[in-house]
PDB file of C-alpha atoms in Angstrom:
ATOM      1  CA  UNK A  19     120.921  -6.154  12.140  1.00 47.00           C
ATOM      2  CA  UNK A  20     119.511  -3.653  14.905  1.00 53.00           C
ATOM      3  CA  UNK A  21     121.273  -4.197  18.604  1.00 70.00           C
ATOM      4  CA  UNK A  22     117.013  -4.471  20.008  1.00 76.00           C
ATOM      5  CA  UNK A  23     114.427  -6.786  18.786  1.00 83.00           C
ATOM      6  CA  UNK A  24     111.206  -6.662  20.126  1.00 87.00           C
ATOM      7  CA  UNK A  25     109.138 -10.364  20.840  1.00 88.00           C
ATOM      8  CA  UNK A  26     106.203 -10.696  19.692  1.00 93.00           C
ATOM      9  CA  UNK A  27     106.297  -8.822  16.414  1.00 93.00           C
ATOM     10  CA  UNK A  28     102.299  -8.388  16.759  1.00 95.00           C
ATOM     11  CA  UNK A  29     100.180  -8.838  20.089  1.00 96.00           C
ATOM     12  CA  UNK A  30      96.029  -8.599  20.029  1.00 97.00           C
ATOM     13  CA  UNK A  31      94.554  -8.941  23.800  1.00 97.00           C
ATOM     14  CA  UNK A  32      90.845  -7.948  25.413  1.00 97.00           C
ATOM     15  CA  UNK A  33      90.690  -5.069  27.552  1.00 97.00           C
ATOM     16  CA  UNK A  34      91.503  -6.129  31.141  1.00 97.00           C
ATOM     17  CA  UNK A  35      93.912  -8.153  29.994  1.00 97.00           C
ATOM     18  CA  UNK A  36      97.768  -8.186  30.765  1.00 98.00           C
ATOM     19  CA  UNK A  37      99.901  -7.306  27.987  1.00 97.00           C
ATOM     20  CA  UNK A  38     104.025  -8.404  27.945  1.00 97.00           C
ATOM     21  CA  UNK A  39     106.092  -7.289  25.388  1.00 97.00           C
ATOM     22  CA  UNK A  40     109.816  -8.698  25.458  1.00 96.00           C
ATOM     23  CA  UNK A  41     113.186  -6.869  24.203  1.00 96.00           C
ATOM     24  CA  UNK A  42     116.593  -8.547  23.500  1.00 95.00           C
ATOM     25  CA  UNK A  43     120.027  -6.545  22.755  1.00 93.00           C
ATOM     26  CA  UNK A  44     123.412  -8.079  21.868  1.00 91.00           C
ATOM     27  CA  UNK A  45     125.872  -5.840  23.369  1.00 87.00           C
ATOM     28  CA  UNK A  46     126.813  -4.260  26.978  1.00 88.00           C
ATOM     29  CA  UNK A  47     124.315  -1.098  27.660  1.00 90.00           C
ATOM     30  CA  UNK A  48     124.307   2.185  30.100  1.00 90.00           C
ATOM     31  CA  UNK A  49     120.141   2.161  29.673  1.00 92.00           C
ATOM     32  CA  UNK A  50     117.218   0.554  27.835  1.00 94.00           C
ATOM     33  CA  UNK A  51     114.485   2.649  27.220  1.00 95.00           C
ATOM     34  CA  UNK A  52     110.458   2.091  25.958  1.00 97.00           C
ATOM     35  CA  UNK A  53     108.645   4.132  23.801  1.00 97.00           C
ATOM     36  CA  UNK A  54     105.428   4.135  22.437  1.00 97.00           C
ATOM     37  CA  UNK A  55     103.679   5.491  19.377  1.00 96.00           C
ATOM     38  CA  UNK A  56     100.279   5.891  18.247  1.00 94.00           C
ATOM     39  CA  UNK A  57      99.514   5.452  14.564  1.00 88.00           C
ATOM     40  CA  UNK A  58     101.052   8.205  12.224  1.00 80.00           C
ATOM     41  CA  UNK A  59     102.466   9.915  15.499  1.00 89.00           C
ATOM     42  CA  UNK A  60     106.010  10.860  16.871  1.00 91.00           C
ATOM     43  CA  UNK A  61     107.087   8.380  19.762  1.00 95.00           C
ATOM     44  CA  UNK A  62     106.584   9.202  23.499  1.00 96.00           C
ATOM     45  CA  UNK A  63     109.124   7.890  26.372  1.00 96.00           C
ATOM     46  CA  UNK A  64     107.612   6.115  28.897  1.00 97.00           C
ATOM     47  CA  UNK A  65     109.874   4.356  31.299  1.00 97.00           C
ATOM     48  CA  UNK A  66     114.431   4.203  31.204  1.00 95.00           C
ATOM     49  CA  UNK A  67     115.799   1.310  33.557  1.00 96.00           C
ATOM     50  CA  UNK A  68     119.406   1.585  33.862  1.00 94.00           C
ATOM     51  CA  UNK A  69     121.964  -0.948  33.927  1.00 93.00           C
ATOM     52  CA  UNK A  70     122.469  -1.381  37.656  1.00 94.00           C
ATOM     53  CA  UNK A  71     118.680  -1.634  37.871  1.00 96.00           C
ATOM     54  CA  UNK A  72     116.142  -4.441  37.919  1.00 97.00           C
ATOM     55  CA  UNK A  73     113.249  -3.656  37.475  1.00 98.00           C
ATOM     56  CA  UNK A  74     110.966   0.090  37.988  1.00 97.00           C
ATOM     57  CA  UNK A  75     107.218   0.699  37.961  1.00 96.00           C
ATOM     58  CA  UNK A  76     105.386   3.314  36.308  1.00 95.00           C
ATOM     59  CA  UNK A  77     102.080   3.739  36.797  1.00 97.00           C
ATOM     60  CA  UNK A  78     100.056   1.028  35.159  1.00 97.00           C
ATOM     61  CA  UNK A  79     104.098  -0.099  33.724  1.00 98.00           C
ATOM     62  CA  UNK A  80     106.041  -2.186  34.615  1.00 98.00           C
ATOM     63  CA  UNK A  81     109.776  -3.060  32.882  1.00 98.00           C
ATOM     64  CA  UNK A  82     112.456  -5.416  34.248  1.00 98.00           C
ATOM     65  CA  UNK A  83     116.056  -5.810  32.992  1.00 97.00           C
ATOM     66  CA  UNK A  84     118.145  -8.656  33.229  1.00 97.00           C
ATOM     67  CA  UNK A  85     121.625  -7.872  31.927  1.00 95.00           C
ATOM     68  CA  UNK A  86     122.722 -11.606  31.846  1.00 95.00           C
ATOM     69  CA  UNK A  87     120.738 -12.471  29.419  1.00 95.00           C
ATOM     70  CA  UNK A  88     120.822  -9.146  27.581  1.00 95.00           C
ATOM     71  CA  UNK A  89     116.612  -8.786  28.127  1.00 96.00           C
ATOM     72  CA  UNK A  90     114.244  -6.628  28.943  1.00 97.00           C
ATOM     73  CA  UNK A  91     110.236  -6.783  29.233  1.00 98.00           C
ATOM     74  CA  UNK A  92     107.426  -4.370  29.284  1.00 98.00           C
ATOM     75  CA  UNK A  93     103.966  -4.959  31.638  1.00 98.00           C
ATOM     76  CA  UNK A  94     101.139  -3.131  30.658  1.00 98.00           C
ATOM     77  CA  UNK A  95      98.576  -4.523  33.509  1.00 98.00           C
ATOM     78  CA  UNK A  96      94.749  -4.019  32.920  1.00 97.00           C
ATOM     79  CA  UNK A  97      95.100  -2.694  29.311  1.00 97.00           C
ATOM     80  CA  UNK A  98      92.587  -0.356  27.989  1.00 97.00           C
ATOM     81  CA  UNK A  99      91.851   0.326  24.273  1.00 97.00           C
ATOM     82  CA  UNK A 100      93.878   3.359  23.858  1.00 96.00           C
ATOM     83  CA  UNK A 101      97.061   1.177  24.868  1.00 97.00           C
ATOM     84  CA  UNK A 102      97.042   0.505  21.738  1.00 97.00           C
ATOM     85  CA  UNK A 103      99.689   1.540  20.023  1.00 97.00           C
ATOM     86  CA  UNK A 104     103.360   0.128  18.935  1.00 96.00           C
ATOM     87  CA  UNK A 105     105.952  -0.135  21.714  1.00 97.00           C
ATOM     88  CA  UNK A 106     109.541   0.315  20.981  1.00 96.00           C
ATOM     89  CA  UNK A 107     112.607  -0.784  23.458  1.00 96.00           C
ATOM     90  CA  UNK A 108     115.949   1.605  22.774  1.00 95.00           C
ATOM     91  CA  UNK A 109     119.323   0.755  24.384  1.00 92.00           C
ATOM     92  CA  UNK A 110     121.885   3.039  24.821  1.00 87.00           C
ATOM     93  CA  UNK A 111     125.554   1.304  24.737  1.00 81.00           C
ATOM     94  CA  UNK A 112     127.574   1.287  27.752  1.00 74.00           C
ATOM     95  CA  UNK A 113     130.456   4.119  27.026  1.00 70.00           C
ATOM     96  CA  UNK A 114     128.350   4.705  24.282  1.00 65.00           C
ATOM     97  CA  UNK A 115     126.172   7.447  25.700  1.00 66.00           C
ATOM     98  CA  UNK A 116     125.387   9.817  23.074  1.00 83.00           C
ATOM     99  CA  UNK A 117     123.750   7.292  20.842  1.00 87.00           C
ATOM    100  CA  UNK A 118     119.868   6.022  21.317  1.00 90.00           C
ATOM    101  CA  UNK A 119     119.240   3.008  18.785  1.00 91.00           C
ATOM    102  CA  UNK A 120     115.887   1.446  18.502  1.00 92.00           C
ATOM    103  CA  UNK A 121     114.131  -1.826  18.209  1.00 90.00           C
ATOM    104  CA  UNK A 122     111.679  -3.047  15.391  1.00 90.00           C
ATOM    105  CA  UNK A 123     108.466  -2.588  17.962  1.00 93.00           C
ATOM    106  CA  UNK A 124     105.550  -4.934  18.897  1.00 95.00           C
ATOM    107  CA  UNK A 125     102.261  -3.686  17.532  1.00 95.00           C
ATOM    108  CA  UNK A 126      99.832  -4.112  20.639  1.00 97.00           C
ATOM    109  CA  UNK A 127      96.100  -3.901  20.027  1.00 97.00           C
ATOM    110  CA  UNK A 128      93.540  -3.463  22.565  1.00 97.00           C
ATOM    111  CA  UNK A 129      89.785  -4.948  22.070  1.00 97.00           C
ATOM    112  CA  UNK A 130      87.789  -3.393  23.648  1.00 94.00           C
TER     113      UNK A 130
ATOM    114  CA  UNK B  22     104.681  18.648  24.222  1.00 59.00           C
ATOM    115  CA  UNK B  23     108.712  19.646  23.807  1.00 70.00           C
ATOM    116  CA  UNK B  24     108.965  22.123  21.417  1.00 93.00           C
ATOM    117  CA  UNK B  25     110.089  20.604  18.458  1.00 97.00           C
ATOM    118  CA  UNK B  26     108.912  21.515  14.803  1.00 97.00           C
ATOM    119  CA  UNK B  27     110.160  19.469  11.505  1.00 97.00           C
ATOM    120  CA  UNK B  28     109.590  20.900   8.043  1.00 97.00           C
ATOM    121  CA  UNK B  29     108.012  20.044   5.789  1.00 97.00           C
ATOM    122  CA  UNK B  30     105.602  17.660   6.868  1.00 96.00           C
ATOM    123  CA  UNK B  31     105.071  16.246   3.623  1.00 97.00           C
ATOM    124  CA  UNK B  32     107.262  15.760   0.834  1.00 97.00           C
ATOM    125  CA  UNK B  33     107.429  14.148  -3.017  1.00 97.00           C
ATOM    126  CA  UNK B  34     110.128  15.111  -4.785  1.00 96.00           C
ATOM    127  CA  UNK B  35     111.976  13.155  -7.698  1.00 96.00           C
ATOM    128  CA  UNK B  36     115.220  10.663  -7.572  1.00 97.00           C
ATOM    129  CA  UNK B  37     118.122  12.438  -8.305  1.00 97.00           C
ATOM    130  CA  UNK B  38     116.770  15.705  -6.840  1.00 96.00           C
ATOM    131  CA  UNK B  39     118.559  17.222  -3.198  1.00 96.00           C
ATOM    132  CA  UNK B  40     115.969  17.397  -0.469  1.00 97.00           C
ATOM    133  CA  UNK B  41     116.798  18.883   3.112  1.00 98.00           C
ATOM    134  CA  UNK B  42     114.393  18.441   5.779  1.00 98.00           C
ATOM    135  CA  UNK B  43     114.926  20.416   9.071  1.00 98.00           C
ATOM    136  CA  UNK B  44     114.372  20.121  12.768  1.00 98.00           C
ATOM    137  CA  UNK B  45     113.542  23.051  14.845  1.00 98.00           C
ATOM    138  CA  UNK B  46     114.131  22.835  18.429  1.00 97.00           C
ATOM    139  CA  UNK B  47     113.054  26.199  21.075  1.00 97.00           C
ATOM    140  CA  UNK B  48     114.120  23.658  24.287  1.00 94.00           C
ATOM    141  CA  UNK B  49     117.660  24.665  23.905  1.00 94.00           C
ATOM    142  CA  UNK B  50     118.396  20.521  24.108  1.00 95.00           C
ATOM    143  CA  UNK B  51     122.371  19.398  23.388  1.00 93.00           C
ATOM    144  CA  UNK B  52     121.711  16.843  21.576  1.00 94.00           C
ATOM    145  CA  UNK B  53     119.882  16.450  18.375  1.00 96.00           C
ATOM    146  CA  UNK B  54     119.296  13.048  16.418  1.00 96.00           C
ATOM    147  CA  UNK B  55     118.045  12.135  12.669  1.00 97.00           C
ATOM    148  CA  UNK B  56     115.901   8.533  12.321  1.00 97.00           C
ATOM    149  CA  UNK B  57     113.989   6.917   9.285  1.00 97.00           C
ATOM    150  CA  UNK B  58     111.226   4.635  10.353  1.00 96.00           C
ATOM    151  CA  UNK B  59     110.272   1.978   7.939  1.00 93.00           C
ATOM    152  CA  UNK B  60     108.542  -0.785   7.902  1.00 86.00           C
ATOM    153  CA  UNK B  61     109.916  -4.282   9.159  1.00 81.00           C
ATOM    154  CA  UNK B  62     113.197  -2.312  10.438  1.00 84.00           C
ATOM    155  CA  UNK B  63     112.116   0.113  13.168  1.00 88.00           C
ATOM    156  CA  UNK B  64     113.755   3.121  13.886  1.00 93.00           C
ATOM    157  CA  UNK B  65     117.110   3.243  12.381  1.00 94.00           C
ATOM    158  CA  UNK B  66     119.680   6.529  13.043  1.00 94.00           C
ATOM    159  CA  UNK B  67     120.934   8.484  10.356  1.00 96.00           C
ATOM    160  CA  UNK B  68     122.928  10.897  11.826  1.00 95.00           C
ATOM    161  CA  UNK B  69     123.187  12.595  15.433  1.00 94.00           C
ATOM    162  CA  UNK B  70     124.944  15.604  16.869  1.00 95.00           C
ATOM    163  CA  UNK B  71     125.917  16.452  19.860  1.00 92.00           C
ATOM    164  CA  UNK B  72     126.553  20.350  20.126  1.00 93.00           C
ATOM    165  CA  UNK B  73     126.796  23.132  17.378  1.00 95.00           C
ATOM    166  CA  UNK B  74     129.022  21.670  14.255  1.00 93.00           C
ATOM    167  CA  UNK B  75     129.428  18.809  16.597  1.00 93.00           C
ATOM    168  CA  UNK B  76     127.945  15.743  14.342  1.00 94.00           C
ATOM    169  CA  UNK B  77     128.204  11.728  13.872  1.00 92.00           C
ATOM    170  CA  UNK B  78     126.886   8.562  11.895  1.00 93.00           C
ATOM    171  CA  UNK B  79     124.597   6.478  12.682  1.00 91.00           C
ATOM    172  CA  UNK B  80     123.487   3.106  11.222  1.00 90.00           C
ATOM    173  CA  UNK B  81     122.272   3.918   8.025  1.00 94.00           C
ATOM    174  CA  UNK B  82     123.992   7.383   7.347  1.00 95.00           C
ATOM    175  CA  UNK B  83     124.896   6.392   3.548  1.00 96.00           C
ATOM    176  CA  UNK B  84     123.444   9.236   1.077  1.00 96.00           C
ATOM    177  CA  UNK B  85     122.494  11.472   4.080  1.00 97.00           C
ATOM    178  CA  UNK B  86     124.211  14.245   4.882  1.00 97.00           C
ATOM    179  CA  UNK B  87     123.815  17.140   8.452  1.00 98.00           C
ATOM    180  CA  UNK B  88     124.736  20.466   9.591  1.00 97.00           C
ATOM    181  CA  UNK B  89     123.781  22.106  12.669  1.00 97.00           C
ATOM    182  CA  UNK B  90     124.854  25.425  12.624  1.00 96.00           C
ATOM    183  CA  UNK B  91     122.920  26.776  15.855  1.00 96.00           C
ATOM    184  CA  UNK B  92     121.530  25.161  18.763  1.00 96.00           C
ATOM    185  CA  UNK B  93     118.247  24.922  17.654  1.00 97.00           C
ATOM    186  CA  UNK B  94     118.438  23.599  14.147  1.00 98.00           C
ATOM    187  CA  UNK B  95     119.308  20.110  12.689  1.00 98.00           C
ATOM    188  CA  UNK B  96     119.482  19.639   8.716  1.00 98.00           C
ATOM    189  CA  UNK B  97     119.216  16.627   7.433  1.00 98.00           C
ATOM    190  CA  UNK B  98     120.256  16.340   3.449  1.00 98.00           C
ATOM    191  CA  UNK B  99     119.328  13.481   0.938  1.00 97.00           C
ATOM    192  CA  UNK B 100     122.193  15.117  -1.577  1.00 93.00           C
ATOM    193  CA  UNK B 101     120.692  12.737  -4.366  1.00 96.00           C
ATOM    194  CA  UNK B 102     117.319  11.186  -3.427  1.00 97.00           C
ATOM    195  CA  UNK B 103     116.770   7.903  -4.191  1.00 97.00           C
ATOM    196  CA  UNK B 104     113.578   5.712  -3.897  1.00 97.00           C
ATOM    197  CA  UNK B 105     114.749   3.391  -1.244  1.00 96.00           C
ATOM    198  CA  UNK B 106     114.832   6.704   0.700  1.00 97.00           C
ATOM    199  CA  UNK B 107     111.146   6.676   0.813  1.00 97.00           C
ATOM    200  CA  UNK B 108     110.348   6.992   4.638  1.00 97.00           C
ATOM    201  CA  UNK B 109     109.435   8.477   7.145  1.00 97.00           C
ATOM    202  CA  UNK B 110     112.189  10.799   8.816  1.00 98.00           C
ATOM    203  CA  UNK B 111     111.654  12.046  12.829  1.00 98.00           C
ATOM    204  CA  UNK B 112     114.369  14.448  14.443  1.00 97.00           C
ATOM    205  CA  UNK B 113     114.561  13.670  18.513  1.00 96.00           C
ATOM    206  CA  UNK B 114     116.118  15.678  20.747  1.00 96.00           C
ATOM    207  CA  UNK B 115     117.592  15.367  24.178  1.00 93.00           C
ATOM    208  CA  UNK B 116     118.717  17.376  26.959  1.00 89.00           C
ATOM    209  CA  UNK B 117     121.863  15.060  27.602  1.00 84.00           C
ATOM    210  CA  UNK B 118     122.009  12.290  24.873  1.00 80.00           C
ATOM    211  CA  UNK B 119     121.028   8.543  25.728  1.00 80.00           C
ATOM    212  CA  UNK B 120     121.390   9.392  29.383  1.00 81.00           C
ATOM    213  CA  UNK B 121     117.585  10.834  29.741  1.00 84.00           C
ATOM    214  CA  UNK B 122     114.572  10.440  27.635  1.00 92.00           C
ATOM    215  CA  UNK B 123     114.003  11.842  23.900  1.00 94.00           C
ATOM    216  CA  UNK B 124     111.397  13.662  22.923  1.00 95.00           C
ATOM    217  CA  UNK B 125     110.078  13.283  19.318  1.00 96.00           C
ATOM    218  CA  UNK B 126     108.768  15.623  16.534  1.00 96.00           C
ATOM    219  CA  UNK B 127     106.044  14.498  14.521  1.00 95.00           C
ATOM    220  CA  UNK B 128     108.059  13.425  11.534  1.00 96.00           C
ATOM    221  CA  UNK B 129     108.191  13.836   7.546  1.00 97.00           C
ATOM    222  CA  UNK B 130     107.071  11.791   5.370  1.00 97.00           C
ATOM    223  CA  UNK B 131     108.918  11.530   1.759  1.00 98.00           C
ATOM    224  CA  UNK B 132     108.558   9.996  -1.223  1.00 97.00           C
ATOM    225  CA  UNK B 133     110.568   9.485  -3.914  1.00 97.00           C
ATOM    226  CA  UNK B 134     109.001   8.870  -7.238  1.00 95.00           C
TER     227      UNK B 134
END
């Protein structure tokens, strides 16, 4: 099984709303990472929290960490339509540096 | 966008047949890295290298095969396809592996029939 799964599997919100998408790993890592893609499309980084880091803001982003209980979440606050999109967490291991493995994702939709 | 480029774009070919797909880099990035997306399973890593000749396994590297011969090129090999190789394959690169972001081509999409 992958080291990230992503909770929920499948998320449909209105616009305005808040969106949380939640990430869970098994093992020790150096970084977690979130990505998102758009239908059909490549992914594109969007925020890396490091180990010895809680929580970091991006814009309308917002991702916390909490090593003890090997978990991470994404905040997208007042979500728009073209949030929509699949997210993707990616953990890198600790001494493990060199490889990125990913989650399953959380399909977010946006009503508009 | 980074400068990434994967070839072809679309593929069918036929089980049993060899199939190389490439990833063309002009950001001069260490670190280049193979992943199949499927459904229900994510993004899984096939194979990653780290520097010219300079390659490992990932999860799923069974069947697939790399070279990386210069800096800016990544081959990834299906030596005999098979249908549960039908995906969709996306090279990454990265200036300094897992310790900064990847940036993604827009990936190939194969079938085997």
């Amino acid at each position: 099984s992958q080291q990230g799964e992503e909770d929920p599997q499948a998320l449909s919100i209105q616009e305005g709303e808040n969106a949380t998408m939640n990430c869970s790993y098994k093992t020790s890592i150096n970084n977690l990472q979130w990505y998102r893609q758009n239908s059909g499309r490549g992914l594109v980084h969007l925020i890396l929290i490091r180990s010895n880091e809680r929580e970091k803001h991006s814009g309308r982003l917002r991702v916390t960490l909490d090593t003890s209980k090997k978990s991470s979440s994404l905040l997208i606050t007042a979500s728009r339509a073209a949030d929509t999109a699949s997210y993707f967490c990616a953990t890198v291991l600790s001494g493990g540096y060199q490889k990125v493995t990913f989650g399953t994702g959380t399909k977010l939709q946006v009503i508009p | 966008d980074a400068g990434i480029t994967q070839s072809p774009r679309h593929k069918v070919t036929e089980t049993g047949t060899p199939v190389t797909l490439r990833c063309h880099q002009t950001e001069n990035h260490r670190y280049m890295y193979w992943y199949r997306q499927d459904p229900g399973h994510g993004l899984r890593l096939i194979h990653y290298s780290y520097g010219v000749k300079d390659t490992d396994k990932g999860e799923v590297s069974d069947g697939y095969s790399v070279s990386r011969s210069k800096t800016e090129d990544f081959l990834l090999t299906l030596e005999s396809a098979t249908s549960s190789q039908t995906s969709v394959y996306f090279c990454a690169i990265s200036e300094s592996g897992g310790n900064e972001k990847l940036f993604f081509g827009s990936g190939t999409q194969l079938s085997v029939l």
